[in-house]
Amino acid sequence: MDRAEVNEKIRSLIEPFNKKGVAIADGTTFAGDLEFDSLTVMDFVAAIEDEFDIIISMNQQAEIETFGQLVDAVTKMVS
Amino acid sequence: MTEGVNQPDQPETVSGHTPDLFAKFDPLIAMREGLLASGVEDPFDLVMEKVLSPTRAVCNGRETILLGTYNYMGMTFDPEVIEAGKQALADFGAGTTGSRVLNGTYQGHKEVEKALCEFYAMDHAMVFSTGYQANLGIISTIAGKGDYIVLDIDSHASIWDGCKLGDAEIVPFKHNDIEAMEKRLRRIPDGAGKLVILEGVYSMLGDIAPLKEMVAVAKKHGAMVLVDEAHSMGFIGHHGRGVAEDQDCLADVDFVIGTFSKSVGTVGGFCVSNHPKFEILRLVCRPYVFTASLPPSVVATAATSIRKLMHGSNKRAHLWENSKTLHAGLKALGFQLGTEEPQSAIVAVIMPDLERGAAMWEALIEGGLYVNLARPPATPANMTLLRCSLCAEHTGEEVQTILGIFEAAGKAVGII
Ligand SMILES: Cc1ncc(COP(=O)(O)O)c(C=O)c1O
């Protein structure tokens, strides 16, 4: 799967968690722009893990702050 | 000699803007001030001036029924327990002034470990200075770099801190969700070590885990299993060994973590296990090695208490009775509770928000009842909870009094 496909999929997965309809770009931050709390993060990560059949450990999550970094990380895991 | 001794004082130069390290606490300080400005007594600054019994104390000048102490079996004032402590204090002194692996292992430490082995019918027991340190030490030591820890998202702070202290990959799953746990175990790369961490009773809502199914799934995937039974020891299971015993899966649990600060009625923590190499942990577990051991009086009271808990079935029955009566009574009054049915000796009352939770807490304390106020972020789903923990020494009459105080407070605050 290439980056564009991963980007597309994660964009659709994020929708139910993007309560305020924030415009998503590579630089969009989860904690700041999207105001994700720890529970939302868990549900959102679980949705991605299930979609791509991967594990994103909390250690890996700590390195991911923006939407673009998430897409990069998942792309790396699935390719 | 240290290098600095012969150096002249450095000139003070502060370059650029340096933020106050305490700035990060500003939101919490503001929240506290807001709460106290509305006139409530500070729920986190209660002083017990006198302790009359396991269920009564004088708090802030008022005689108060204690319903938030985790003193489940009421062992704190047991005459034999107290006597054992006094004797050890006289015979062995006030403290050990040393680590378990140096000068801090006394006869009493060996005896309490033996009592634990007998209580759980397991081969090995290791006693720590607190339950917090037991989780910190065992978890961070056995799961290392490249290993995976799969744990329930509602795990106790000491479990999370144990994960943080170690180098393993941390993978949480939704509370008590067997399928979510299995999916994560299935995705762990081949060859990696796996540790599943569960609790018997989750102390925020007082709910129990479906350990039988979860432990079976963990074993199917080749994981080791650690269960924290802090809130079930002495009370749940035929011998009081906890939820794993009650659900008939204790034999498949590799490590049980527990504490002396609840049913045992003193302070301290432990891990029991049948793992053949368990004893090596005494040399490599830093929160065990690099801290002083428990005082002789504490281990003596703990050993005596643990041995008495082996024969506590009457008290257990009464504690269940109390839990059921309180749960049913609060439900009938219209309070929203953490579980549909009573599952442990903890009954959690869910508050609509922090303000009314604090107001309710204050109305209860003024009515002569102490419960725990739990607030985000320690609580699941950011709830505000009034946590009630029952004691085998609460009389049936006292439970009725407690319900009366809840009714009056709930009406005054407008929650029911
Ligand atoms: C689930 C759980 N584990 C561990 C602990 C820590 O126990 P201790 O008070 O002995 O540090 C507690 C209690 O605070 C607990 O609730």
mmCIF file of N, CA, C and O and ligand atoms in Angstrom, chain B residues 130-133 135 156 158 199 201 203 228 230-231 259-262 268-269, ligand 1:
data_model
loop_
_atom_site.group_PDB
_atom_site.id
_atom_site.type_symbol
_atom_site.label_atom_id
_atom_site.label_comp_id
_atom_site.label_asym_id
_atom_site.label_seq_id
_atom_site.Cartn_x
_atom_site.Cartn_y
_atom_site.Cartn_z
ATOM 1 N N THR B 130 6.122 -1.321 49.272
ATOM 2 C CA THR B 130 4.710 -1.000 48.999
ATOM 3 C C THR B 130 4.245 -1.822 47.791
ATOM 4 O O THR B 130 5.073 -2.354 47.044
ATOM 5 N N GLY B 131 2.943 -1.859 47.597
ATOM 6 C CA GLY B 131 2.383 -2.506 46.417
ATOM 7 C C GLY B 131 2.765 -1.733 45.153
ATOM 8 O O GLY B 131 2.985 -2.315 44.093
ATOM 9 N N TYR B 132 2.830 -0.432 45.304
ATOM 10 C CA TYR B 132 3.249 0.412 44.176
ATOM 11 C C TYR B 132 4.626 -0.036 43.690
ATOM 12 O O TYR B 132 4.854 -0.218 42.493
ATOM 13 N N GLN B 133 5.533 -0.243 44.629
ATOM 14 C CA GLN B 133 6.887 -0.666 44.253
ATOM 15 C C GLN B 133 6.913 -2.094 43.714
ATOM 16 O O GLN B 133 7.757 -2.420 42.888
ATOM 17 N N ASN B 135 4.617 -3.490 41.801
ATOM 18 C CA ASN B 135 4.289 -3.377 40.377
ATOM 19 C C ASN B 135 5.428 -2.723 39.600
ATOM 20 O O ASN B 135 5.820 -3.191 38.532
ATOM 21 N N HIS B 156 -4.081 0.304 37.128
ATOM 22 C CA HIS B 156 -3.671 1.195 38.219
ATOM 23 C C HIS B 156 -2.393 1.965 37.864
ATOM 24 O O HIS B 156 -1.534 1.474 37.128
ATOM 25 N N SER B 158 0.285 2.420 39.373
ATOM 26 C CA SER B 158 1.559 1.733 39.640
ATOM 27 C C SER B 158 1.923 0.779 38.507
ATOM 28 O O SER B 158 3.104 0.535 38.248
ATOM 29 N N GLU B 199 -6.021 -6.902 36.204
ATOM 30 C CA GLU B 199 -6.342 -6.778 37.624
ATOM 31 C C GLU B 199 -7.542 -7.660 37.924
ATOM 32 O O GLU B 199 -8.380 -7.883 37.048
ATOM 33 N N VAL B 201 -9.860 -7.052 40.604
ATOM 34 C CA VAL B 201 -10.889 -6.032 40.812
ATOM 35 C C VAL B 201 -10.311 -4.699 40.347
ATOM 36 O O VAL B 201 -9.189 -4.351 40.717
ATOM 37 N N SER B 203 -10.307 -0.898 40.787
ATOM 38 C CA SER B 203 -10.708 -0.191 42.004
ATOM 39 C C SER B 203 -11.546 1.051 41.740
ATOM 40 O O SER B 203 -12.170 1.570 42.650
ATOM 41 N N ASP B 228 -2.867 -8.265 39.186
ATOM 42 C CA ASP B 228 -2.847 -7.469 40.407
ATOM 43 C C ASP B 228 -4.143 -7.745 41.161
ATOM 44 O O ASP B 228 -5.229 -7.418 40.686
ATOM 45 N N ALA B 230 -4.797 -6.639 44.295
ATOM 46 C CA ALA B 230 -4.760 -5.748 45.461
ATOM 47 C C ALA B 230 -6.106 -5.672 46.175
ATOM 48 O O ALA B 230 -6.163 -5.652 47.409
ATOM 49 N N HIS B 231 -7.200 -5.620 45.408
ATOM 50 C CA HIS B 231 -8.510 -5.364 46.019
ATOM 51 C C HIS B 231 -9.338 -6.621 46.245
ATOM 52 O O HIS B 231 -10.534 -6.522 46.511
ATOM 53 N N THR B 259 -0.930 -6.308 47.929
ATOM 54 C CA THR B 259 -0.515 -5.253 48.848
ATOM 55 C C THR B 259 -0.923 -5.612 50.276
ATOM 56 O O THR B 259 -1.870 -6.361 50.480
ATOM 57 N N PHE B 260 -0.172 -5.075 51.239
ATOM 58 C CA PHE B 260 -0.581 -5.202 52.648
ATOM 59 C C PHE B 260 -1.447 -4.013 53.067
ATOM 60 O O PHE B 260 -1.891 -3.938 54.193
ATOM 61 N N SER B 261 -1.653 -3.054 52.162
ATOM 62 C CA SER B 261 -2.293 -1.802 52.582
ATOM 63 C C SER B 261 -3.818 -1.847 52.476
ATOM 64 O O SER B 261 -4.481 -0.846 52.701
ATOM 65 N N LYS B 262 -4.380 -3.011 52.149
ATOM 66 C CA LYS B 262 -5.837 -3.091 52.081
ATOM 67 C C LYS B 262 -6.316 -4.162 53.078
ATOM 68 O O LYS B 262 -6.308 -3.890 54.268
ATOM 69 N N GLY B 268 2.874 -2.356 52.673
ATOM 70 C CA GLY B 268 3.814 -3.282 52.036
ATOM 71 C C GLY B 268 3.205 -3.860 50.776
ATOM 72 O O GLY B 268 2.003 -3.737 50.546
ATOM 73 N N GLY B 269 4.047 -4.455 49.942
ATOM 74 C CA GLY B 269 3.548 -5.067 48.704
ATOM 75 C C GLY B 269 4.275 -6.362 48.443
ATOM 76 O O GLY B 269 5.298 -6.639 49.074
HETATM 77 C C1 LIG C 1 -4.696 -2.124 41.852
HETATM 78 C C2 LIG C 1 -3.679 -1.580 42.797
HETATM 79 N N1 LIG C 1 -2.398 -1.982 42.706
HETATM 80 C C3 LIG C 1 -1.453 -1.516 43.530
HETATM 81 C C4 LIG C 1 -1.747 -0.594 44.512
HETATM 82 C C5 LIG C 1 -0.621 -0.054 45.354
HETATM 83 O O1 LIG C 1 -0.639 -0.537 46.639
HETATM 84 P P1 LIG C 1 0.146 0.163 47.819
HETATM 85 O O2 LIG C 1 -0.827 1.015 48.539
HETATM 86 O O3 LIG C 1 0.633 -0.990 48.651
HETATM 87 O O4 LIG C 1 1.272 0.925 47.229
HETATM 88 C C6 LIG C 1 -3.062 -0.173 44.672
HETATM 89 C C7 LIG C 1 -3.479 0.737 45.738
HETATM 90 O O5 LIG C 1 -3.163 1.833 45.901
HETATM 91 C C8 LIG C 1 -4.035 -0.653 43.779
HETATM 92 O O6 LIG C 1 -5.299 -0.197 43.861
#
